[in-house]
Amino acid sequence: MSRVNIIVLDSFGIGELPDANKYGDEGSDTLGAIYRTTPLNIPNMKKLGLYNIQGISIPEKEEYCIGCYGKAVEKSQGKNSPVGHWEISGFVKEVGFTTYPNAFPQELLDEVAKRANLPGFCCNKKGSGTDLLKEYGEEIINTGKPMVYTSADSVFQIAAHEEYMSVSKLYEVCQIARDVIDEKGYNIGTVIARPFVGNSPGNFKRTYNRKDFEATNFGRTMLDVFAENGKKVLAIGKIEDLFSGRGISRAIHTKGNTDGISKNIESLKTSNEDMIFTNLVDYDMLYGHRNDPIGYARALEEFDNKLPEIMDSMKDDDILIITADHGCDPVTPSTDHSREYIPILIYGKNIKENVDIGIRETYADISATVLDIFGFEKLQYGTSFKDLIIK
């Protein structure tokens, strides 16, 4: 076994979970919505078995798939990136983070502003960040007060204009917010720095200088096991932020999908890490949250077009795993994440072809399989499907 290359297509869900109604996500189906909305040409993922996954109603089935395929249920309480990635990596968040649909307590904002030496915050609402920027962007510039907002997820998002508050200062403010939240027990999953540019409501635009400050109270993951056994993990995209750097040997931050795909291919050709763990964020950030199924489709096609190069760059004993962390159906009225199954596509020269691994009971089956392949200890969560896929 040489390496495992895990690529997370952020938000690429493939149909509502049985408990979607508890999250207001009945009928959500990110892949299905995109397929029904616009022509979608992803022949390489199709060859791996994407459309053959149980429950997918797309008629274009592959007669013989060159990879293994299946889907997994989310057992964690939540439907966002940290919880999804943690579960993929072997930790199930059994008690969910707190959400704040009616805005955050004023005393929380006051304490963060005091410690950060700020005049205060504006906004403090639940809503779409791009919509709220149109409403509050000029006030942020004129008053020096960053904007605070949230979503259906447990996120404390802080937006500031890069020309009026440096990105490093915004990161400092977010770290202070993270500290206050943890000290005072607000149980918020993620603090997100949301820098933007532009000079009028019509052209305010968020930049790729986003940074996530996650809660650190998650259990052991496969990344910890790799580190404990002297194995190296390369994190590409926002993976380092999602795991607060834990168990990661080296990190490469990226500016969107194109850059992330390029860095993944380059790393396959040149790196010596035992795991390459990549997040491609644009599906979620640019298309799912903005209800743009056409943009989502074109981004999927971009990845699919590069998939042969990814596969050709693999060593003979490498394993490729393509998956997701949650859904974000771009045609529902909501702009939030959706509670969905995630796809699992597996490929490699030592991987069987045309094998249906079925419906897995938890995302953690992915990490259980990876650890089993490397001969490492089993974590608390997940069941290996190694015997189904290895030749």
XYZ file of N, CA and C in Angstrom, residues 13-277:
795
model
N -24.070 15.996 -2.133
C -24.981 14.974 -1.648
C -25.717 14.292 -2.781
N -26.265 13.089 -2.485
C -26.929 12.324 -3.553
C -28.321 11.853 -3.115
N -28.997 12.619 -2.277
C -30.366 12.280 -1.912
C -30.614 12.375 -0.426
N -31.845 12.727 -0.067
C -32.188 12.964 1.335
C -31.984 11.728 2.196
N -31.523 11.951 3.431
C -31.402 10.883 4.408
C -32.763 10.594 5.038
N -32.926 9.431 5.649
C -34.214 9.112 6.275
C -34.649 10.120 7.332
N -33.703 10.809 7.975
C -34.064 11.788 9.007
C -34.022 13.222 8.491
N -34.077 13.411 7.169
C -33.981 14.763 6.599
C -35.087 15.674 7.100
N -36.248 15.096 7.417
C -37.364 15.925 7.893
C -37.041 16.629 9.201
N -36.160 16.063 10.007
C -35.782 16.688 11.276
C -34.967 17.958 11.052
N -34.428 18.097 9.866
C -33.574 19.237 9.530
C -34.245 20.169 8.520
N -35.501 19.894 8.184
C -36.197 20.705 7.190
C -35.711 20.462 5.775
N -35.184 19.262 5.514
C -34.546 18.984 4.232
C -35.261 17.909 3.418
N -36.548 17.740 3.648
C -37.280 16.747 2.875
C -37.149 17.042 1.372
N -36.884 15.986 0.614
C -36.798 16.125 -0.840
C -35.462 16.611 -1.365
N -34.524 16.920 -0.491
C -33.224 17.420 -0.963
C -32.470 16.335 -1.719
N -31.858 16.714 -2.813
C -31.103 15.785 -3.647
C -30.181 16.614 -4.535
N -28.988 16.875 -4.062
C -28.082 17.781 -4.776
C -27.776 17.276 -6.180
N -27.345 16.020 -6.311
C -27.040 15.471 -7.631
C -28.284 15.455 -8.514
N -29.394 14.963 -7.995
C -30.615 14.877 -8.784
C -31.091 16.231 -9.259
N -30.992 17.242 -8.387
C -31.426 18.589 -8.751
C -30.586 19.150 -9.889
N -29.288 18.929 -9.820
C -28.402 19.412 -10.882
C -28.714 18.686 -12.191
N -28.871 17.376 -12.119
C -29.128 16.574 -13.326
C -30.425 17.001 -14.008
N -31.445 17.302 -13.211
C -32.750 17.680 -13.775
C -32.776 19.108 -14.292
N -31.843 19.938 -13.840
C -31.870 21.362 -14.156
C -31.084 21.719 -15.408
N -29.991 21.019 -15.625
C -29.092 21.400 -16.714
C -28.384 20.162 -17.242
N -27.983 20.123 -18.515
C -27.210 18.978 -19.000
C -25.962 18.773 -18.144
N -25.709 17.544 -17.745
C -24.579 17.217 -16.887
C -23.778 16.104 -17.544
N -22.534 16.394 -17.893
C -21.685 15.443 -18.596
C -20.475 15.099 -17.733
N -20.598 14.028 -16.958
C -19.503 13.601 -16.076
C -19.216 12.117 -16.344
N -18.693 11.793 -17.523
C -18.523 10.391 -17.934
C -17.553 9.604 -17.072
N -16.561 10.272 -16.478
C -15.554 9.528 -15.725
C -16.071 9.094 -14.356
N -16.800 9.965 -13.675
C -17.433 9.531 -12.429
C -18.525 8.507 -12.723
N -19.187 8.667 -13.859
C -20.191 7.682 -14.279
C -19.535 6.309 -14.464
N -18.357 6.259 -15.089
C -17.650 5.002 -15.278
C -17.239 4.372 -13.950
N -16.939 5.223 -12.965
C -16.585 4.701 -11.645
C -17.789 4.100 -10.933
N -19.002 4.505 -11.332
C -20.193 3.921 -10.748
C -21.134 4.887 -10.072
N -20.936 6.191 -10.288
C -21.763 7.178 -9.589
C -23.252 6.949 -9.808
N -23.661 6.770 -11.047
C -25.093 6.637 -11.338
C -25.637 5.248 -10.997
N -24.736 4.310 -10.690
C -25.167 2.967 -10.310
C -25.413 2.822 -8.814
N -25.123 3.858 -8.057
C -25.325 3.800 -6.610
C -26.807 3.591 -6.311
N -27.089 2.729 -5.361
C -28.468 2.416 -5.001
C -29.243 3.692 -4.649
N -30.458 3.783 -5.162
C -31.325 4.905 -4.839
C -31.232 6.073 -5.791
N -30.204 6.101 -6.640
C -30.076 7.182 -7.621
C -30.965 6.844 -8.823
N -31.864 7.754 -9.140
C -32.869 7.479 -10.174
C -32.428 7.875 -11.572
N -31.227 8.382 -11.718
C -30.719 8.748 -13.046
C -30.630 7.494 -13.911
N -31.217 7.485 -15.103
C -31.305 6.260 -15.899
C -30.014 5.826 -16.581
N -29.015 6.692 -16.638
C -27.799 6.389 -17.406
C -26.850 5.480 -16.617
N -27.273 4.265 -16.359
C -26.440 3.327 -15.611
C -25.283 2.824 -16.474
N -24.201 2.457 -15.821
C -23.029 1.907 -16.488
C -23.142 0.378 -16.468
N -22.948 -0.262 -17.597
C -23.047 -1.720 -17.643
C -21.935 -2.378 -16.837
N -20.733 -1.793 -16.903
C -19.613 -2.346 -16.147
C -18.791 -1.184 -15.610
N -18.761 -1.022 -14.303
C -18.071 0.108 -13.679
C -16.612 -0.245 -13.409
N -15.736 0.720 -13.587
C -14.305 0.462 -13.399
C -13.865 0.666 -11.963
N -14.784 1.030 -11.105
C -14.461 1.206 -9.695
C -15.485 0.547 -8.799
N -15.336 0.763 -7.490
C -16.330 0.345 -6.504
C -17.162 1.564 -6.136
N -18.411 1.324 -5.775
C -19.303 2.462 -5.541
C -20.328 2.123 -4.464
N -20.796 3.181 -3.791
C -21.826 3.031 -2.762
C -22.156 4.383 -2.182
N -22.879 4.370 -1.084
C -23.215 5.626 -0.420
C -23.235 5.402 1.085
N -23.231 6.500 1.847
C -23.161 6.395 3.301
C -24.134 7.344 3.969
N -24.599 6.916 5.139
C -25.500 7.682 5.991
C -24.680 8.503 6.981
N -25.127 9.712 7.251
C -24.493 10.519 8.299
C -25.120 10.178 9.645
N -24.276 9.719 10.581
C -24.755 9.400 11.921
C -24.619 10.580 12.876
N -23.723 11.507 12.557
C -23.508 12.671 13.416
C -24.742 13.559 13.444
N -24.859 14.330 14.503
C -25.906 15.333 14.594
C -25.394 16.609 13.933
N -25.912 16.915 12.771
C -25.447 18.090 12.043
C -25.400 17.810 10.560
N -25.000 18.816 9.801
C -24.936 18.653 8.347
C -23.987 19.678 7.746
N -22.858 19.881 8.418
C -21.904 20.855 7.907
C -20.540 20.213 7.684
N -19.597 20.996 7.191
C -18.305 20.448 6.779
C -17.496 19.839 7.916
N -17.321 20.527 9.059
C -16.513 19.891 10.103
C -17.085 18.565 10.571
N -18.381 18.542 10.853
C -19.008 17.316 11.332
C -18.890 16.215 10.279
N -19.105 16.572 9.002
C -18.997 15.592 7.927
C -17.588 15.055 7.759
N -16.603 15.937 7.768
C -15.213 15.498 7.611
C -14.746 14.695 8.815
N -15.158 15.116 10.016
C -14.787 14.337 11.198
C -15.338 12.913 11.096
N -16.589 12.793 10.625
C -17.179 11.462 10.527
C -16.499 10.634 9.441
N -16.191 11.233 8.310
C -15.424 10.528 7.279
C -14.135 9.973 7.889
N -13.568 10.733 8.817
C -12.278 10.393 9.409
C -12.397 9.556 10.673
N -13.627 9.192 11.059
C -13.772 8.218 12.126
C -14.379 8.692 13.424
N -14.779 9.961 13.510
C -15.406 10.456 14.737
C -16.835 10.888 14.448
N -17.785 10.326 15.183
C -19.194 10.665 15.036
C -19.589 11.645 16.135
N -20.084 12.798 15.743
C -20.539 13.828 16.683
C -21.960 13.471 17.121
N -22.077 12.810 18.268
C -23.371 12.290 18.708
C -24.262 13.371 19.306
N -23.663 14.401 19.907
C -24.416 15.537 20.450
C -24.116 16.741 19.577
N -25.135 17.313 18.984
C -24.936 18.375 18.005
C -24.513 19.697 18.621
N -23.976 20.573 17.774
C -23.682 21.943 18.175
C -24.989 22.735 18.263
N -24.945 23.843 18.976
C -26.108 24.712 19.132
C -26.225 25.644 17.931
N -27.438 25.791 17.415
C -27.685 26.771 16.356
C -28.393 27.982 16.958
N -28.285 29.110 16.280
C -28.831 30.374 16.792
C -29.696 31.036 15.710
N -30.883 30.503 15.474
C -31.731 31.019 14.391
C -32.278 32.417 14.653
N -32.246 32.871 15.902
C -32.756 34.211 16.232
C -31.637 35.179 16.590
N -30.453 34.973 16.032
C -29.274 35.812 16.255
C -28.550 35.405 17.536
N -27.341 35.908 17.687
C -26.503 35.548 18.830
C -26.803 36.456 20.025
N -26.550 35.952 21.233
C -26.720 36.807 22.411
C -25.836 38.043 22.321
N -26.394 39.177 22.676
C -25.650 40.429 22.574
C -24.409 40.418 23.456
N -24.501 39.734 24.599
C -23.344 39.713 25.501
C -22.152 38.994 24.870
N -22.415 38.032 23.972
C -21.323 37.373 23.261
C -20.639 38.362 22.335
N -21.415 39.099 21.561
C -20.836 40.079 20.649
C -20.094 41.167 21.409
N -20.662 41.611 22.510
C -20.020 42.673 23.301
C -18.667 42.214 23.837
N -18.598 40.978 24.292
C -17.343 40.481 24.865
C -16.271 40.331 23.786
N -16.658 39.851 22.606
C -15.694 39.726 21.511
C -15.202 41.105 21.079
N -16.128 42.051 20.938
C -15.747 43.412 20.535
C -14.810 44.043 21.556
N -15.084 43.832 22.831
C -14.241 44.399 23.896
C -12.831 43.840 23.815
N -12.706 42.523 23.709
C -11.374 41.914 23.673
C -10.620 42.244 22.390
N -11.364 42.446 21.301
C -10.730 42.734 20.007
C -10.545 44.233 19.776
N -10.974 45.038 20.720
C -10.866 46.502 20.609
C -11.577 47.011 19.354
N -12.823 46.586 19.201
C -13.649 46.994 18.074
C -14.794 47.883 18.559
N -15.330 48.737 17.678
C -16.472 49.578 18.072
C -17.776 48.792 18.181
N -17.752 47.510 17.848
C -18.949 46.683 17.887
C -19.110 45.926 16.590
N -20.269 45.316 16.428
C -20.601 44.566 15.219
C -21.929 45.056 14.659
N -22.098 44.907 13.362
C -23.397 45.198 12.757
C -24.045 43.906 12.297
N -25.305 43.976 11.983
C -26.091 42.865 11.458
C -26.571 41.927 12.554
N -25.842 40.853 12.881
C -26.252 39.843 13.856
C -27.595 39.225 13.461
N -27.604 38.582 12.282
C -28.811 37.945 11.767
C -28.494 36.562 11.222
N -29.526 35.780 10.978
C -29.413 34.556 10.194
C -29.750 34.905 8.750
N -28.931 34.462 7.799
C -29.227 34.750 6.407
C -28.087 34.406 5.486
N -28.293 34.638 4.205
C -27.274 34.423 3.186
C -26.236 35.527 3.254
N -24.967 35.142 3.314
C -23.910 36.146 3.415
C -23.868 37.100 2.243
N -24.082 36.590 1.033
C -24.042 37.470 -0.135
C -25.197 38.469 -0.114
N -26.367 38.024 0.344
C -27.502 38.948 0.455
C -27.270 39.988 1.542
N -26.731 39.546 2.658
C -26.500 40.464 3.776
C -25.415 41.486 3.445
N -24.447 41.095 2.612
C -23.421 42.067 2.208
C -24.034 43.219 1.417
N -25.024 42.912 0.604
C -25.691 43.974 -0.146
C -26.351 44.973 0.807
N -26.848 44.459 1.917
C -27.564 45.304 2.877
C -26.614 46.030 3.830
N -25.530 45.365 4.223
C -24.681 45.906 5.290
C -23.263 46.260 4.852
N -22.896 45.965 3.598
C -21.525 46.188 3.163
C -21.040 47.614 3.361
N -21.860 48.584 2.980
C -21.452 49.983 3.123
C -21.347 50.384 4.587
N -22.225 49.858 5.419
C -22.150 50.155 6.855
C -20.861 49.595 7.459
N -20.453 48.414 7.013
C -19.200 47.830 7.488
C -18.033 48.759 7.174
N -18.015 49.285 5.952
C -16.937 50.188 5.531
C -16.982 51.507 6.307
N -18.181 52.076 6.454
C -18.320 53.418 7.035
C -18.140 53.455 8.553
N -18.470 52.356 9.224
C -18.434 52.359 10.694
C -17.252 51.605 11.284
N -16.606 50.768 10.488
C -15.534 49.939 11.030
C -16.048 48.775 11.852
N -17.351 48.516 11.770
C -17.948 47.400 12.507
C -18.108 46.203 11.570
N -17.437 45.101 11.849
C -17.641 43.910 11.017
C -19.073 43.396 11.153
N -19.475 42.602 10.194
C -20.815 42.013 10.202
C -20.758 40.613 10.798
N -21.705 40.307 11.669
C -21.840 38.971 12.233
C -23.150 38.373 11.735
N -23.092 37.116 11.294
C -24.316 36.454 10.847
C -24.149 34.948 10.995
N -25.246 34.224 10.856
C -25.225 32.775 10.990
C -26.103 32.153 9.916
N -26.292 30.836 9.993
C -27.114 30.107 9.029
C -27.854 29.018 9.778
N -28.364 28.047 9.052
C -29.006 26.907 9.702
C -27.993 26.051 10.444
N -26.726 26.193 10.109
C -25.660 25.469 10.792
C -25.175 26.264 12.004
N -24.372 25.610 12.807
C -23.806 26.251 13.990
C -22.530 26.987 13.598
N -22.710 28.177 13.024
C -21.573 28.968 12.540
C -21.699 30.417 13.006
N -20.578 30.977 13.411
C -20.470 32.375 13.813
C -19.579 33.028 12.761
N -20.183 33.706 11.790
C -19.448 34.231 10.651
C -19.205 35.730 10.814
N -17.982 36.142 10.545
C -17.594 37.549 10.693
C -17.072 38.038 9.349
N -17.737 39.055 8.794
C -17.355 39.609 7.498
C -16.772 41.008 7.672
N -15.652 41.262 6.995
C -15.021 42.580 7.012
C -14.386 42.841 5.656
N -14.295 44.122 5.289
C -13.716 44.514 4.006
C -12.193 44.493 4.108
N -11.547 43.830 3.161
C -10.097 43.649 3.231
C -9.323 44.967 3.205
N -9.871 46.008 2.595
C -9.149 47.275 2.516
C -9.307 48.118 3.782
N -10.288 47.764 4.621
C -10.541 48.552 5.824
C -10.204 47.786 7.103
N -10.117 46.483 7.011
C -9.603 45.646 8.094
C -8.735 44.584 7.453
N -7.487 44.527 7.832
C -6.581 43.562 7.217
C -7.071 42.144 7.481
N -6.704 41.255 6.575
C -7.100 39.864 6.743
C -6.529 39.299 8.038
N -5.303 39.672 8.364
C -4.699 39.177 9.604
C -5.457 39.674 10.828
N -5.950 40.923 10.790
C -6.742 41.436 11.904
C -8.075 40.689 11.996
N -8.691 40.415 10.868
C -9.943 39.657 10.891
C -9.714 38.273 11.489
N -8.607 37.631 11.122
C -8.292 36.322 11.715
C -8.116 36.449 13.227
N -7.491 37.522 13.651
C -7.299 37.755 15.088
C -8.648 37.883 15.801
N -9.561 38.632 15.187
C -10.898 38.801 15.760
C -11.615 37.452 15.839
N -11.475 36.651 14.794
C -12.125 35.339 14.783
C -11.539 34.415 15.849
N -10.239 34.478 16.052
C -9.638 33.653 17.103
C -10.130 34.088 18.478
N -10.283 35.382 18.668
C -10.840 35.881 19.929
C -12.272 35.373 20.104
N -13.049 35.427 19.026
C -14.424 34.915 19.097
C -14.428 33.427 19.440
N -13.535 32.681 18.816
C -13.429 31.244 19.120
C -13.135 31.017 20.605
N -12.218 31.801 21.137
C -11.848 31.668 22.546
C -13.015 31.999 23.467
N -13.719 33.091 23.165
C -14.852 33.495 23.998
C -15.955 32.435 23.950
N -16.246 31.963 22.769
C -17.291 30.939 22.599
C -16.976 29.695 23.422
N -15.721 29.273 23.381
C -15.335 28.066 24.118
C -15.321 28.308 25.621
N -14.821 29.463 26.025
C -14.754 29.774 27.454
C -16.141 29.880 28.076
N -17.067 30.475 27.348
C -18.393 30.764 27.903
C -19.415 29.657 27.620
N -19.021 28.633 26.880
C -19.902 27.494 26.661
C -21.039 27.727 25.689
N -20.815 28.515 24.639
C -21.882 28.750 23.659
C -22.076 27.584 22.689
N -21.154 26.643 22.648
C -21.289 25.404 21.860
C -21.537 25.682 20.379
N -20.741 26.573 19.805
C -20.827 26.891 18.375
C -19.739 26.124 17.638
N -20.123 25.487 16.535
C -19.196 24.619 15.831
C -18.041 25.335 15.164
N -18.336 26.395 14.407
C -17.312 27.028 13.584
C -17.412 28.540 13.630
N -16.264 29.192 13.788
C -16.146 30.626 13.564
C -15.503 30.788 12.192
N -16.107 31.604 11.327
C -15.607 31.730 9.954
C -15.266 33.185 9.641
N -14.036 33.414 9.212
C -13.627 34.728 8.712
C -14.094 34.847 7.264
N -14.841 35.918 6.963
C -15.411 36.110 5.631
C -14.967 37.457 5.045
N -13.711 37.589 4.652
C -13.276 38.849 4.053
C -13.905 39.074 2.683
N -14.140 40.354 2.350
C -14.721 40.670 1.048
C -14.076 41.925 0.487
N -14.331 42.165 -0.794
C -13.826 43.356 -1.483
C -14.984 43.970 -2.261
N -14.706 45.115 -2.891
C -15.737 45.812 -3.654
C -16.086 47.141 -3.015
N -16.816 47.997 -3.771
C -17.091 49.335 -3.250
C -18.552 49.742 -3.315
N -19.443 48.815 -3.673
C -20.863 49.152 -3.699
C -21.672 47.869 -3.553
N -22.928 47.969 -3.130
C -23.734 46.766 -2.887
C -23.791 45.803 -4.055
N -23.692 46.305 -5.269
C -23.791 45.418 -6.421
C -22.535 44.639 -6.724
N -21.397 45.045 -6.166
C -20.158 44.343 -6.526
C -19.330 43.881 -5.335
N -19.918 43.839 -4.132
C -19.211 43.244 -3.012
C -19.005 41.761 -3.295
N -17.796 41.277 -3.056
C -17.471 39.892 -3.387
C -16.572 39.302 -2.316
N -16.975 38.130 -1.804
C -16.148 37.445 -0.817
C -14.914 36.855 -1.501
N -13.807 36.797 -0.778
C -12.543 36.334 -1.354
C -12.179 34.946 -0.829
N -11.125 34.378 -1.411
C -10.654 33.064 -0.979
C -9.791 33.138 0.279
N -9.750 34.290 0.940
C -9.035 34.404 2.206
C -9.894 33.974 3.388
N -11.021 33.337 3.102
C -11.825 32.737 4.162
C -10.937 31.829 5.026
N -11.247 31.804 6.309
C -10.556 30.876 7.217
C -11.541 30.403 8.271
N -11.504 29.097 8.564
C -12.397 28.504 9.544
C -11.663 28.230 10.848
N -12.327 28.553 11.943
C -11.792 28.300 13.279
C -12.749 27.326 13.961
N -12.381 26.052 13.933
C -13.285 25.009 14.387
C -13.203 24.779 15.896
N -14.303 24.243 16.429
C -14.248 23.692 17.770
C -13.250 22.537 17.761
N -12.537 22.374 18.832
C -11.490 21.345 18.877
C -11.882 20.142 19.729
N -13.130 20.115 20.181
C -13.553 19.042 21.084
C -14.101 17.835 20.322
N -13.351 17.400 19.286
C -13.738 16.191 18.576
C -12.761 15.078 18.937
N -13.230 13.832 18.840
C -12.432 12.684 19.252
C -11.384 12.285 18.231
N -10.757 11.153 18.480
C -9.672 10.676 17.631
C -10.180 10.356 16.240
N -9.345 10.642 15.264
C -9.659 10.358 13.874
C -8.520 9.555 13.249
N -8.734 9.152 12.015
C -7.686 8.412 11.318
C -6.424 9.254 11.148
N -6.575 10.590 11.138
C -5.397 11.442 11.026
C -4.514 11.308 12.260
N -5.150 11.217 13.435
C -4.392 10.987 14.666
C -3.681 9.635 14.608
N -4.374 8.611 14.131
C -3.786 7.274 14.052
C -2.600 7.269 13.091
N -2.737 7.947 11.963
C -1.623 8.040 11.013
C -0.413 8.692 11.684
N -0.630 9.806 12.383
C 0.465 10.516 13.033
C 1.129 9.643 14.096
N 0.309 8.931 14.859
C 0.841 8.082 15.927
C 1.676 6.936 15.374
N 1.423 6.553 14.135
C 2.151 5.452 13.505
C 3.230 5.930 12.539
N 3.562 7.210 12.626
C 4.655 7.743 11.827
C 4.324 7.965 10.369
N 3.042 7.989 10.042
C 2.622 8.242 8.669
C 2.309 9.723 8.475
N 2.481 10.186 7.254
C 2.311 11.606 6.960
C 1.017 11.867 6.205
N 0.372 12.984 6.562
C -0.880 13.393 5.918
C -0.697 14.776 5.311
N -0.979 14.896 4.020
C -0.979 16.184 3.331
C -2.415 16.674 3.218
N -2.693 17.856 3.732
C -4.032 18.450 3.686
C -4.060 19.520 2.613
N -5.023 19.419 1.691
C -5.165 20.392 0.610
C -6.533 21.058 0.722
N -6.556 22.394 0.594
C -7.807 23.133 0.758
C -8.034 23.467 2.222
N -9.288 23.380 2.670
C -9.603 23.781 4.042
C -9.512 22.631 5.044
N -8.902 21.516 4.651
C -8.780 20.363 5.546
C -8.051 20.738 6.830
N -6.969 21.490 6.732
C -6.215 21.858 7.926
C -7.100 22.610 8.916
N -7.916 23.543 8.425
C -8.806 24.294 9.304
C -9.835 23.376 9.960
N -10.394 22.454 9.194
C -11.455 21.595 9.711
C -10.976 20.719 10.849
N -9.691 20.351 10.833
C -9.132 19.499 11.883
C -8.218 20.271 12.830
N -8.263 21.596 12.751
C -7.416 22.444 13.601
C -5.950 22.011 13.538
N -5.538 21.500 12.392
C -4.147 21.107 12.186
C -3.764 19.776 12.784
N -4.673 19.116 13.483
C -4.334 17.900 14.227
C -4.108 16.714 13.300
N -2.982 16.052 13.464
C -2.668 14.873 12.672
C -2.203 15.175 11.269
N -1.951 16.437 10.967
C -1.581 16.850 9.604
C -0.101 17.212 9.559
N 0.619 16.630 8.612
C 2.057 16.867 8.477
C 2.359 18.126 7.690
N 1.550 18.353 6.657
C 1.779 19.498 5.766
C 0.450 19.929 5.186
N 0.300 21.244 5.007
C -0.964 21.770 4.495
C -0.713 22.713 3.331
N -1.589 22.628 2.331
C -1.573 23.550 1.194
C -2.957 24.179 1.113
N -3.038 25.474 1.294
C -4.325 26.160 1.155
C -4.493 26.585 -0.305
N -5.728 26.616 -0.750
C -5.993 26.801 -2.173
C -6.954 27.949 -2.418
N -7.009 28.371 -3.662
C -7.931 29.408 -4.100
C -8.962 28.794 -5.044
N -9.814 27.946 -4.490
C -10.899 27.373 -5.264
C -10.600 26.013 -5.857
N -11.590 25.485 -6.577
C -11.504 24.127 -7.101
C -10.367 23.919 -8.096
N -10.225 24.833 -9.045
C -9.203 24.663 -10.078
C -7.832 24.524 -9.444
N -7.554 25.381 -8.479
C -6.279 25.334 -7.773
C -6.166 24.048 -6.963
N -7.252 23.643 -6.301
C -7.227 22.435 -5.493
C -6.990 21.185 -6.318
N -7.638 21.104 -7.475
C -7.438 19.952 -8.368
C -5.991 19.914 -8.853
N -5.463 21.078 -9.230
C -4.084 21.160 -9.693
C -3.099 20.735 -8.603
N -3.344 21.195 -7.380
C -2.458 20.840 -6.270
C -2.548 19.345 -5.965
N -3.730 18.763 -6.107
C -3.870 17.331 -5.873
C -3.056 16.539 -6.887
N -3.159 16.909 -8.156
C -2.415 16.208 -9.202
C -0.910 16.374 -9.005
N -0.491 17.597 -8.726
C 0.936 17.862 -8.505
C 1.461 17.039 -7.330
N 0.656 16.941 -6.270
C 1.075 16.198 -5.077
C 1.163 14.700 -5.358
N 0.247 14.183 -6.158
C 0.324 12.777 -6.537
C 1.634 12.472 -7.260
N 2.118 13.426 -8.023
C 3.327 13.220 -8.818
C 4.608 13.424 -8.009
N 4.542 14.276 -6.962
C 5.789 14.694 -6.316
C 5.871 14.452 -4.817
N 4.756 14.265 -4.128
C 4.810 14.229 -2.661
C 5.155 12.836 -2.154
N 5.555 12.777 -0.885
C 5.873 11.482 -0.270
C 4.974 11.182 0.918
N 3.847 11.907 1.030
C 2.923 11.648 2.126
C 2.159 10.337 1.898
N 1.654 9.771 2.985
C 0.927 8.503 2.923
C -0.561 8.721 2.657
N -1.048 9.899 2.959
C -2.430 10.261 2.650
C -2.459 11.673 2.090
N -3.213 11.852 1.011
C -3.514 13.181 0.485
C -5.007 13.387 0.698
N -5.349 14.398 1.444
C -6.737 14.643 1.846
C -7.109 16.016 1.311
